[in-house]
Coordinates of C-alpha atoms in Angstrom, one line a residue:
Chain A
M16 CA 90.5 111.5 99.2
E17 CA 93.6 111.9 97.1
Q18 CA 95.2 115.0 98.6
S19 CA 94.8 113.9 102.2
F20 CA 95.9 110.3 101.6
L21 CA 98.9 111.5 99.6
A22 CA 99.9 113.7 102.5
Y23 CA 99.7 110.6 104.7
L24 CA 101.8 108.7 102.2
R25 CA 104.5 111.4 102.0
G26 CA 104.7 111.1 105.8
R27 CA 105.0 107.3 105.8
C28 CA 107.6 107.0 102.9
R29 CA 111.1 106.8 104.2
N30 CA 113.7 109.0 102.6
L31 CA 116.0 106.7 100.8
P32 CA 119.1 108.0 98.9
Q33 CA 118.1 106.5 95.5
V34 CA 115.1 108.9 95.2
T35 CA 115.8 112.5 95.4
V36 CA 112.1 113.7 94.8
G37 CA 109.3 111.3 95.7
I38 CA 105.6 111.8 95.9
G39 CA 104.5 115.4 95.5
D40 CA 105.9 116.6 92.3
D41 CA 105.0 116.0 88.6
A42 CA 107.4 113.0 88.5
A43 CA 109.8 111.3 90.8
V44 CA 113.5 112.1 90.5
I45 CA 115.8 109.0 90.9
E46 CA 119.5 109.0 91.1
P47 CA 121.6 107.6 88.3
V48 CA 122.3 103.9 88.7
V49 CA 125.3 101.8 87.8
G50 CA 124.7 99.4 85.0
Q51 CA 121.6 98.4 83.1
Q52 CA 118.2 99.5 84.4
I53 CA 115.4 97.0 85.0
A54 CA 111.8 97.8 84.9
C55 CA 108.7 95.6 85.3
T56 CA 105.0 96.0 86.0
D57 CA 102.4 93.7 87.3
Q58 CA 98.8 94.4 88.5
I59 CA 96.6 92.2 90.6
I60 CA 92.8 92.6 90.7
D61 CA 90.1 91.5 93.3
G62 CA 88.1 88.7 91.8
V63 CA 90.9 87.7 89.3
D64 CA 94.1 87.4 91.2
F65 CA 92.9 87.5 94.9
L66 CA 89.7 87.7 96.8
S67 CA 89.4 90.5 99.2
A68 CA 86.8 88.8 101.1
E69 CA 89.1 85.9 102.0
H70 CA 92.6 87.5 102.1
A71 CA 93.9 90.4 104.4
L72 CA 94.4 93.5 102.4
A73 CA 97.9 94.0 104.0
D74 CA 98.7 90.5 102.6
I75 CA 97.4 91.5 99.1
G76 CA 99.5 94.7 99.2
Y77 CA 102.7 92.7 100.2
K78 CA 102.0 90.3 97.3
S79 CA 101.6 93.2 94.8
M80 CA 105.1 94.1 95.6
A81 CA 106.4 90.5 96.0
I82 CA 105.4 89.4 92.5
N83 CA 107.3 92.2 91.0
L84 CA 110.4 91.7 93.2
S85 CA 110.4 88.1 92.1
D86 CA 110.5 89.3 88.4
V87 CA 113.5 91.6 89.4
A88 CA 115.2 88.7 91.1
A89 CA 114.8 86.6 87.9
M90 CA 116.8 89.2 86.1
G91 CA 119.6 89.0 88.7
A92 CA 118.8 92.6 89.6
V93 CA 118.8 94.8 92.6
P94 CA 115.4 96.6 93.2
T95 CA 115.5 100.3 94.0
S96 CA 112.1 102.0 93.8
A97 CA 108.5 101.4 93.0
L98 CA 105.4 103.3 91.7
V99 CA 102.1 102.1 92.9
T100 CA 98.8 102.6 91.2
L101 CA 95.6 101.9 93.2
A102 CA 92.1 101.7 91.8
L103 CA 89.7 101.6 94.8
P104 CA 86.1 100.8 95.1
K105 CA 84.3 103.9 96.2
T106 CA 83.1 102.4 99.5
N107 CA 85.7 102.5 102.2
A108 CA 88.3 103.6 99.7
T109 CA 90.6 105.4 102.4
R110 CA 90.5 102.4 104.7
I111 CA 91.2 100.0 101.9
A112 CA 94.2 102.1 100.6
G113 CA 95.6 102.3 104.1
E114 CA 95.5 98.5 104.7
V115 CA 96.9 97.7 101.3
Y116 CA 99.7 100.2 101.8
E117 CA 100.6 98.5 105.1
G118 CA 101.6 95.5 103.1
I119 CA 103.4 97.6 100.4
F120 CA 105.4 99.5 103.1
E121 CA 106.3 96.2 104.7
A122 CA 107.7 94.7 101.5
A123 CA 109.4 98.1 100.7
T124 CA 111.2 98.1 104.2
T125 CA 112.2 94.5 103.8
F126 CA 113.8 95.0 100.4
G127 CA 115.1 98.5 100.8
I128 CA 112.7 100.0 98.1
A129 CA 111.8 103.6 98.0
I130 CA 108.1 104.4 97.1
A131 CA 108.9 107.0 94.4
G132 CA 105.3 107.8 93.2
G133 CA 102.0 106.4 92.3
D134 CA 98.5 107.3 91.4
I135 CA 95.2 106.7 93.2
S136 CA 91.6 106.6 91.8
T137 CA 88.2 105.6 93.2
Y138 CA 85.8 104.0 90.7
E139 CA 82.9 101.6 90.3
G140 CA 85.1 98.5 90.2
P141 CA 87.1 96.1 92.2
L142 CA 90.3 96.8 94.1
A143 CA 93.2 96.8 91.5
I144 CA 96.8 97.3 92.5
G145 CA 99.5 98.1 89.9
V146 CA 103.1 98.1 90.8
T147 CA 106.0 99.2 88.6
L148 CA 109.4 98.3 90.0
L149 CA 112.6 99.8 89.0
G150 CA 116.1 98.2 89.6
H151 CA 119.5 97.8 88.1
V152 CA 122.1 95.2 87.4
P153 CA 125.3 96.5 89.1
T154 CA 127.8 94.4 87.2
G155 CA 127.6 92.2 84.0
G156 CA 124.4 91.8 82.1
A157 CA 120.7 90.8 83.1
W158 CA 119.8 87.2 83.4
L159 CA 117.5 86.5 80.3
R160 CA 115.4 83.6 79.6
S161 CA 117.2 83.2 76.4
G162 CA 120.8 82.6 77.6
A163 CA 120.9 78.9 78.3
S164 CA 123.0 76.6 76.3
V165 CA 123.2 72.9 75.8
D166 CA 124.7 70.7 78.6
E167 CA 124.2 73.2 81.4
A168 CA 122.8 72.4 84.8
I169 CA 119.2 73.4 85.7
L170 CA 118.9 74.5 89.2
V171 CA 115.7 75.6 91.3
S172 CA 115.5 77.5 94.5
G173 CA 113.2 76.3 97.3
A174 CA 110.4 73.8 96.9
F175 CA 107.3 73.6 94.8
G176 CA 103.6 73.0 94.9
G177 CA 100.6 73.8 97.2
S178 CA 101.4 77.4 97.3
L179 CA 97.6 78.4 97.4
A180 CA 97.3 76.8 100.8
G181 CA 98.6 80.2 101.9
R182 CA 102.2 81.0 101.1
H183 CA 101.3 82.5 97.7
L184 CA 100.3 85.7 99.6
R185 CA 103.7 86.0 101.4
P186 CA 106.4 84.8 99.0
I187 CA 109.9 85.6 99.7
P188 CA 111.2 87.0 96.5
R189 CA 114.7 85.7 95.9
I190 CA 116.4 89.1 95.6
E191 CA 119.2 88.1 98.1
L192 CA 119.8 84.8 96.4
A193 CA 120.3 86.6 93.1
S194 CA 122.8 88.8 94.6
R195 CA 124.7 85.9 96.1
L196 CA 124.6 83.9 92.8
R197 CA 125.9 86.9 90.9
E198 CA 128.9 87.1 93.0
L199 CA 129.7 83.4 93.0
V200 CA 128.9 82.1 89.5
D201 CA 127.7 83.0 85.9
V202 CA 124.0 82.3 85.7
T203 CA 123.2 81.9 82.0
A204 CA 119.4 82.1 82.1
A205 CA 116.7 82.5 84.8
I206 CA 113.0 82.8 85.2
D207 CA 110.7 83.0 88.1
V208 CA 108.1 80.5 88.7
S209 CA 104.6 82.2 88.6
D210 CA 102.5 79.9 86.4
G211 CA 103.9 76.5 87.3
L212 CA 107.4 74.9 87.5
S213 CA 107.0 73.0 84.3
L214 CA 105.4 75.7 82.3
D215 CA 108.0 78.5 83.3
L216 CA 110.7 75.9 82.7
D217 CA 109.3 75.3 79.3
R218 CA 109.2 79.0 78.6
L219 CA 112.9 79.4 79.5
L220 CA 114.0 76.6 77.4
A221 CA 111.9 77.7 74.5
K222 CA 113.5 81.1 74.5
S223 CA 116.9 79.5 74.9
D224 CA 116.2 77.0 72.0
V225 CA 117.2 74.0 74.0
G226 CA 115.4 71.2 75.8
C227 CA 116.0 69.4 79.0
E228 CA 116.4 66.0 80.6
L229 CA 115.0 66.1 84.1
N230 CA 115.6 63.8 86.9
V231 CA 112.1 64.1 88.3
D232 CA 112.9 62.5 91.7
T233 CA 115.1 65.5 92.3
I234 CA 112.4 68.0 92.1
P235 CA 111.9 69.5 95.5
I236 CA 108.3 69.1 96.7
H237 CA 106.9 71.4 99.2
E238 CA 105.2 70.1 102.3
D239 CA 102.1 72.2 101.3
A240 CA 101.9 70.0 98.1
I241 CA 102.1 66.8 100.2
E242 CA 99.4 68.2 102.6
M243 CA 97.2 69.3 99.7
S244 CA 97.5 66.0 97.9
K245 CA 95.7 64.3 100.7
T246 CA 92.3 65.9 99.7
S247 CA 92.9 67.1 96.1
G248 CA 93.1 63.8 94.3
R249 CA 96.4 64.7 92.8
T250 CA 99.9 63.5 93.7
P251 CA 102.4 65.8 95.5
F252 CA 104.5 65.6 92.2
Q253 CA 101.6 66.9 90.1
H254 CA 101.1 69.8 92.5
A255 CA 104.9 70.6 92.4
W256 CA 104.9 70.3 88.5
S257 CA 102.0 72.6 87.7
D258 CA 100.6 74.5 90.7
G259 CA 102.4 77.9 90.2
E260 CA 102.7 81.0 92.5
D261 CA 105.9 79.4 94.0
F262 CA 107.9 82.6 93.2
E263 CA 111.1 80.5 93.2
L264 CA 113.8 80.9 90.6
I265 CA 114.8 78.3 87.8
L266 CA 118.4 79.0 86.9
T267 CA 120.8 77.6 84.3
M268 CA 124.6 77.5 84.6
S269 CA 127.7 75.4 83.7
Q270 CA 127.8 72.2 85.6
A271 CA 131.0 73.4 87.1
D272 CA 129.3 76.5 88.5
A273 CA 126.3 74.3 89.7
N274 CA 128.7 72.1 91.6
K275 CA 130.3 75.2 93.2
V276 CA 126.9 76.7 94.4
L277 CA 125.5 73.3 95.5
S278 CA 128.4 72.6 97.8
Q279 CA 127.9 75.7 99.8
D280 CA 125.3 77.5 101.8
V281 CA 123.7 80.4 99.8
G282 CA 121.0 80.9 102.3
V283 CA 118.2 79.2 100.3
R284 CA 118.0 75.5 99.3
L285 CA 119.1 74.9 95.7
S286 CA 118.5 71.7 93.8
Q287 CA 119.7 70.5 90.4
I288 CA 116.8 68.9 88.7
G289 CA 118.4 68.1 85.3
K290 CA 120.4 69.6 82.5
T291 CA 119.7 71.2 79.2
T292 CA 119.8 69.1 75.9
S293 CA 119.8 69.9 72.2
R294 CA 116.6 68.0 71.8
T295 CA 113.9 70.4 72.5
G296 CA 111.1 69.7 75.0
L297 CA 110.9 68.4 78.6
W298 CA 112.1 64.8 79.0
K299 CA 112.8 62.4 81.8
L300 CA 115.0 59.3 81.6
E301 CA 113.4 56.2 83.0
N302 CA 114.8 52.7 82.7
G303 CA 117.0 53.9 80.0
R304 CA 114.2 55.3 77.9
H305 CA 113.4 58.9 77.3
E306 CA 109.8 59.8 78.1
R307 CA 108.3 63.2 77.0
L308 CA 106.7 65.4 79.7
S309 CA 104.0 67.8 79.2
P310 CA 104.4 71.3 80.6
Q311 CA 101.3 72.2 82.7
G312 CA 100.3 75.4 84.7
F313 CA 98.3 78.4 84.7
T314 CA 97.8 80.1 81.3
H315 CA 96.4 83.6 81.2
Chain B
M6 CA 94.0 86.4 75.4
E7 CA 97.3 87.4 77.0
Q8 CA 99.8 85.3 75.1
S9 CA 98.5 86.0 71.5
F10 CA 98.1 89.7 72.3
L11 CA 101.6 89.9 73.8
A12 CA 102.9 88.2 70.6
Y13 CA 101.0 90.8 68.6
L14 CA 102.5 93.6 70.7
R15 CA 106.1 92.3 70.4
G16 CA 105.6 92.5 66.6
R17 CA 104.3 96.0 66.8
C18 CA 106.9 97.4 69.2
R19 CA 109.7 99.1 67.4
N20 CA 113.2 98.3 68.5
L21 CA 114.7 101.4 70.0
P22 CA 118.3 101.6 71.3
Q23 CA 117.2 102.6 74.9
V24 CA 115.5 99.2 75.5
T25 CA 117.7 96.1 75.1
V26 CA 115.0 93.7 76.1
G27 CA 111.4 94.5 75.9
I28 CA 108.2 92.6 76.2
G29 CA 108.7 88.9 76.7
D30 CA 111.2 88.4 79.5
D31 CA 110.6 88.8 83.4
A32 CA 111.4 92.4 83.1
A33 CA 112.5 95.0 80.7
V34 CA 116.3 95.8 80.3
I35 CA 116.9 99.6 79.8
E36 CA 120.3 100.9 78.8
P37 CA 122.0 103.3 81.4
V38 CA 121.0 106.9 80.9
V39 CA 122.8 110.1 81.5
G40 CA 121.8 112.2 84.6
Q41 CA 118.9 112.0 86.9
Q42 CA 116.2 109.3 86.0
I43 CA 112.6 110.5 86.0
A44 CA 109.6 108.2 86.7
C45 CA 105.8 109.0 86.8
T46 CA 102.7 107.0 86.6
D47 CA 99.1 108.0 85.8
Q48 CA 96.0 105.8 85.3
I49 CA 92.8 106.7 83.5
I50 CA 89.6 104.8 84.1
D51 CA 86.3 104.6 82.0
G52 CA 83.6 106.5 83.8
V53 CA 86.0 108.5 85.9
D54 CA 88.5 110.1 83.5
F55 CA 86.9 109.4 80.1
L56 CA 83.8 107.9 78.6
S57 CA 84.4 105.0 76.3
A58 CA 80.9 105.5 74.8
E59 CA 81.8 109.0 73.8
H60 CA 85.5 109.0 73.0
A61 CA 87.4 106.9 70.4
L62 CA 89.5 104.2 72.2
A63 CA 92.6 105.2 70.2
D64 CA 92.2 108.8 71.6
I65 CA 92.1 107.4 75.0
G66 CA 95.1 105.4 74.5
Y67 CA 97.0 108.4 73.2
K68 CA 95.8 110.4 76.1
S69 CA 97.0 107.9 78.6
M70 CA 100.5 108.4 77.3
A71 CA 100.1 112.2 76.8
I72 CA 99.2 113.0 80.5
N73 CA 102.4 111.3 81.7
L74 CA 104.5 112.9 78.9
S75 CA 103.2 116.2 80.2
D76 CA 104.5 115.3 83.6
V77 CA 107.9 114.5 82.1
A78 CA 107.9 117.7 80.2
A79 CA 107.2 119.6 83.4
M80 CA 110.4 118.1 85.0
G81 CA 112.4 119.4 82.0
A82 CA 113.2 115.8 81.1
V83 CA 113.3 113.5 78.0
P84 CA 111.1 110.6 78.0
T85 CA 112.6 107.1 77.0
S86 CA 110.4 104.2 77.7
A87 CA 106.9 103.4 79.0
L88 CA 105.3 100.4 80.8
V89 CA 101.5 100.0 80.0
T90 CA 99.0 98.2 82.4
L91 CA 95.5 97.5 80.9
A92 CA 92.6 96.2 82.8
L93 CA 90.0 95.2 80.3
P94 CA 86.2 94.4 80.5
K95 CA 85.8 90.8 79.5
T96 CA 83.5 91.5 76.6
N97 CA 85.6 92.6 73.5
A98 CA 88.8 92.6 75.4
T99 CA 91.0 91.9 72.5
R100 CA 89.4 94.6 70.3
I101 CA 89.5 97.1 73.1
A102 CA 93.1 96.5 73.8
G103 CA 94.0 96.8 70.0
E104 CA 92.3 100.1 69.7
V105 CA 93.8 101.6 72.8
Y106 CA 97.2 100.4 71.8
E107 CA 96.8 102.2 68.3
G108 CA 96.8 105.5 70.4
I109 CA 99.6 104.3 72.6
F110 CA 101.8 103.5 69.6
E111 CA 101.0 106.8 68.0
A112 CA 102.2 108.8 71.0
A113 CA 105.2 106.4 71.4
T114 CA 106.2 107.0 67.8
T115 CA 105.6 110.8 67.9
F116 CA 107.8 111.1 71.0
G117 CA 110.4 108.4 70.4
I118 CA 109.4 106.2 73.3
A119 CA 110.0 102.4 73.6
I120 CA 107.1 100.3 75.0
A121 CA 109.3 98.5 77.4
G122 CA 106.8 96.3 79.1
G123 CA 103.3 95.9 80.5
D124 CA 100.6 93.9 82.0
I125 CA 97.1 92.9 80.7
S126 CA 94.2 91.6 82.7
T127 CA 90.5 91.1 81.9
Y128 CA 88.1 91.5 84.8
E129 CA 84.5 92.5 85.8
G130 CA 85.2 96.2 85.6
P131 CA 85.6 99.2 83.3
L132 CA 88.6 99.8 81.0
A133 CA 91.5 101.2 83.0
I134 CA 94.9 102.1 81.5
G135 CA 97.8 102.7 83.6
V136 CA 101.1 104.1 82.1
T137 CA 104.4 104.4 83.8
L138 CA 106.8 106.6 81.9
L139 CA 110.6 106.7 82.4
G140 CA 112.9 109.5 81.2
H141 CA 116.0 111.3 82.3
V142 CA 117.4 114.8 82.6
P143 CA 120.5 114.9 80.4
T144 CA 122.1 117.9 82.0
G145 CA 121.5 119.9 85.2
G146 CA 118.7 118.9 87.5
A147 CA 115.0 118.3 87.2
W148 CA 112.6 121.2 87.2
L149 CA 110.8 121.0 90.6
R150 CA 107.8 122.8 91.7
S151 CA 109.7 124.1 94.7
G152 CA 112.5 126.0 92.8
A153 CA 110.9 129.4 92.3
S154 CA 112.3 132.5 94.2
V155 CA 110.8 136.0 94.7
D156 CA 111.0 138.4 91.7
E157 CA 111.0 135.9 89.1
A158 CA 109.0 135.9 85.9
I159 CA 105.9 133.5 85.5
L160 CA 105.5 132.2 82.0
V161 CA 103.0 129.8 80.4
S162 CA 102.9 127.9 77.2
G163 CA 99.9 127.9 74.9
A164 CA 96.5 129.0 75.8
F165 CA 93.9 128.1 78.5
G166 CA 90.4 127.0 78.9
G167 CA 87.7 124.9 77.1
S168 CA 89.9 121.9 76.8
L169 CA 86.8 119.6 77.2
A170 CA 85.6 120.7 73.8
G171 CA 87.9 118.1 72.5
R172 CA 91.6 118.9 72.6
H173 CA 91.9 117.3 76.1
L174 CA 92.0 113.9 74.3
R175 CA 94.8 115.0 71.9
P176 CA 97.0 117.4 74.0
I177 CA 100.5 118.0 72.7
P178 CA 102.9 117.4 75.7
R179 CA 105.5 120.1 75.8
I180 CA 108.3 117.9 75.5
E181 CA 110.1 119.7 72.7
L182 CA 109.6 123.1 74.4
A183 CA 111.1 121.6 77.5
S184 CA 114.3 120.6 75.6
R185 CA 114.5 124.1 73.9
L186 CA 114.1 125.9 77.1
R187 CA 116.8 123.7 78.7
E188 CA 119.2 124.8 76.1
L189 CA 118.4 128.5 76.3
V190 CA 117.7 129.4 80.0
D191 CA 117.6 128.3 83.6
V192 CA 114.0 127.4 84.5
T193 CA 113.7 127.5 88.3
A194 CA 110.3 125.8 88.7
A195 CA 107.7 124.2 86.5
I196 CA 104.4 122.3 86.7
D197 CA 101.9 121.1 84.1
V198 CA 98.4 122.2 84.0
S199 CA 96.1 119.2 84.4
D200 CA 93.7 120.5 87.2
G201 CA 93.4 124.2 86.2
L202 CA 95.7 127.1 85.6
S203 CA 95.2 128.8 88.8
L204 CA 95.1 125.7 90.9
D205 CA 98.4 124.2 89.5
L206 CA 100.0 127.7 89.7
D207 CA 99.0 127.9 93.4
R208 CA 100.5 124.5 93.9
L209 CA 103.9 125.5 92.4
L210 CA 103.9 128.7 94.4
A211 CA 103.0 126.9 97.7
K212 CA 105.8 124.5 97.1
S213 CA 108.2 127.3 96.4
D214 CA 106.9 129.3 99.4
V215 CA 106.2 132.5 97.3
G216 CA 103.2 134.1 96.0
C217 CA 102.5 136.0 92.8
E218 CA 101.2 139.2 91.2
L219 CA 99.4 138.5 88.0
N220 CA 98.6 140.6 85.1
V221 CA 95.4 138.7 84.4
D222 CA 95.0 140.5 81.0
T223 CA 98.1 138.7 79.8
I224 CA 96.6 135.2 80.5
P225 CA 96.2 133.6 77.1
I226 CA 92.7 132.4 76.6
H227 CA 92.1 129.6 74.1
E228 CA 89.4 130.0 71.3
D229 CA 87.7 126.9 72.9
A230 CA 87.2 128.9 76.1
I231 CA 85.7 131.7 74.1
E232 CA 83.4 129.3 72.2
M233 CA 82.4 127.5 75.4
S234 CA 81.5 130.6 77.2
K235 CA 78.7 131.4 74.6
T236 CA 76.7 128.6 76.2
S237 CA 78.3 127.9 79.7
G238 CA 77.3 131.0 81.4
R239 CA 80.8 131.5 82.4
T240 CA 83.3 134.1 81.0
P241 CA 86.2 133.0 78.7
F242 CA 88.5 134.2 81.6
Q243 CA 86.8 131.9 84.1
H244 CA 87.2 129.0 81.7
A245 CA 90.9 129.7 81.2
W246 CA 91.5 130.2 85.1
S247 CA 89.9 126.9 86.2
D248 CA 89.2 124.4 83.4
G249 CA 92.1 122.2 83.5
E250 CA 93.3 119.4 81.1
D251 CA 95.2 122.2 79.2
F252 CA 98.5 120.2 79.6
E253 CA 100.5 123.4 79.2
L254 CA 103.5 124.3 81.3
I255 CA 103.7 126.9 83.9
L256 CA 107.4 128.0 84.3
T257 CA 109.4 130.4 86.4
M258 CA 112.8 131.9 85.6
S259 CA 114.7 135.2 86.0
Q260 CA 113.2 138.2 84.2
A261 CA 116.3 138.4 82.1
D262 CA 115.8 134.7 81.0
A263 CA 112.2 135.5 80.5
N264 CA 112.9 138.4 78.2
K265 CA 115.4 136.1 76.3
V266 CA 112.9 133.4 75.4
L267 CA 110.0 135.8 74.9
S268 CA 112.1 137.6 72.2
Q269 CA 112.6 134.4 70.1
D270 CA 110.7 131.7 68.5
V271 CA 110.8 128.5 70.6
G272 CA 108.1 126.7 68.6
V273 CA 105.3 127.3 71.0
R274 CA 103.6 130.5 72.1
L275 CA 105.1 131.7 75.5
S276 CA 103.4 134.3 77.6
Q277 CA 104.5 136.1 80.7
I278 CA 101.5 136.3 83.1
G279 CA 103.1 137.9 86.1
K280 CA 105.9 137.6 88.7
T281 CA 106.6 135.9 91.9
T282 CA 106.3 137.9 95.2
S283 CA 107.3 137.3 98.8
R284 CA 103.7 137.8 99.8
T285 CA 102.0 134.4 99.4
G286 CA 98.9 133.7 97.5
L287 CA 97.6 134.8 94.1
W288 CA 97.1 138.6 93.6
K289 CA 96.2 140.9 90.9
L290 CA 97.1 144.6 90.8
E291 CA 94.1 146.7 89.6
N292 CA 93.8 150.4 89.9
G293 CA 96.7 150.5 92.2
R294 CA 95.2 148.1 94.7
H295 CA 96.0 144.3 95.3
E296 CA 93.2 142.0 94.9
R297 CA 93.4 138.4 96.1
L298 CA 92.4 135.8 93.7
S299 CA 91.0 132.3 94.5
P300 CA 92.6 129.3 92.9
Q301 CA 90.0 127.1 91.3
G302 CA 90.0 123.8 89.4
F303 CA 89.5 120.1 89.6
T304 CA 90.5 118.6 93.1
H305 CA 90.4 114.8 93.1

């Protein structure tokens, strides 16, 4: 199937200025970018990361791009091009590839990304989609997990919990927010929430060698978490704290910068949930006493 | 297994100047490069592209890098960094990952490549290794398949046929040759031979909208092809013509440039096998008559 499907792909791929030579040569040729380059890769596999029997293949294709876009947003970077690897079950391979690519093209169009290349195989195994995303940081440096200092504000985008009710398939990677913030303030550290708010926050803090004091009442809880709590036996807060697949950003910055972005419309809800401290770990202050919180989420 | 194996990988990955931030953040940060960027991706899967029961996992890991390096060489580019995706069968996942990575590290060390990132999953399926390789073309433009003109010399590196006897696992990607040629001459078009000398030559010619007249006696036949012909029922030439997985380069350039590189030691055997013509297709001239040749090889 490869040759004919590649011909179809070449027809579908839009010509974008960042990719001079796309599918059809030994490698893609990408125009030089300004600033640091960013590269990340994530694969999702049927039966592990999604269930093809339950989810539309176009949604899964979209998600394979979105999870990588979320990583690029967490670096404060602009995505430019993607390479896509499909491992397809032998039965209905061409149909599956076509439907997956519908979602991939949708994400590529929405975020201005060129499909620069890829590889397609059929095999005795489940559908697996691997995306490598390339981008760049036009000015300044990439946002690392390790950049937070003591006494900085901790902000989050959006709201948390209950993503598995459906929105985990169609997350909106915070690419545009990242660009807005880069113009406005100095983000000192960032991470995207894939495995759970508390777990990913803990990872950022550990890399920065700081802790945090959270005002847990300010953690934005998604309505999906409230809905899910009605049947799950867990509180909305527990869902928000540990569910994962929110694909929102956790950001640190000076309190002055935080006040600046919180006082204006940046297109996405931002909330300050606490501040960094020299005492490591996650803590909440309640009735004048510090209580240690335990990070929870999905560990691979 | 992911967290502990990633910790092991971080320890094993050498720090190279081209990658500022490697494994352990949301994405890799790669220093700006001079000239055009190159990116390619190829996956190999147990049961499709190799047999883990027959081949050493370290060889397979090496090969997963080498096939991509060969693509980068065919663009006349310098490789800089790689992102590696492993899909591992659940049984013995950590051992398998470790052995595959031995070969990946070997190729990375040999060719000065930083392992910038990756992803690891375990699943109900065969071992699958996906490598995305990034590189750049320091000066001039990338060598495309489409760049050949009429009346140019067609050169090949190395010798062809019988690769499946063993050397297909340990090809030497022609990275160094590409750099030497870039200094010496203007390569007008290039492709690497993965699916068969005649088939890949035909692809290059088709992209360039030219044909060729071959002096078939000058096609370098590998000793593996001669050995294999003793039992295969095919001639050494047939093996050289169509076997594939040689991972040598086919190159076009002016006859003057060809004479220049053929008269000096460039570290690898180079042979002129013919010249490009305005009449499309593959032709040989025998006893004053043109005879059309049929491209053969492995089609996916």
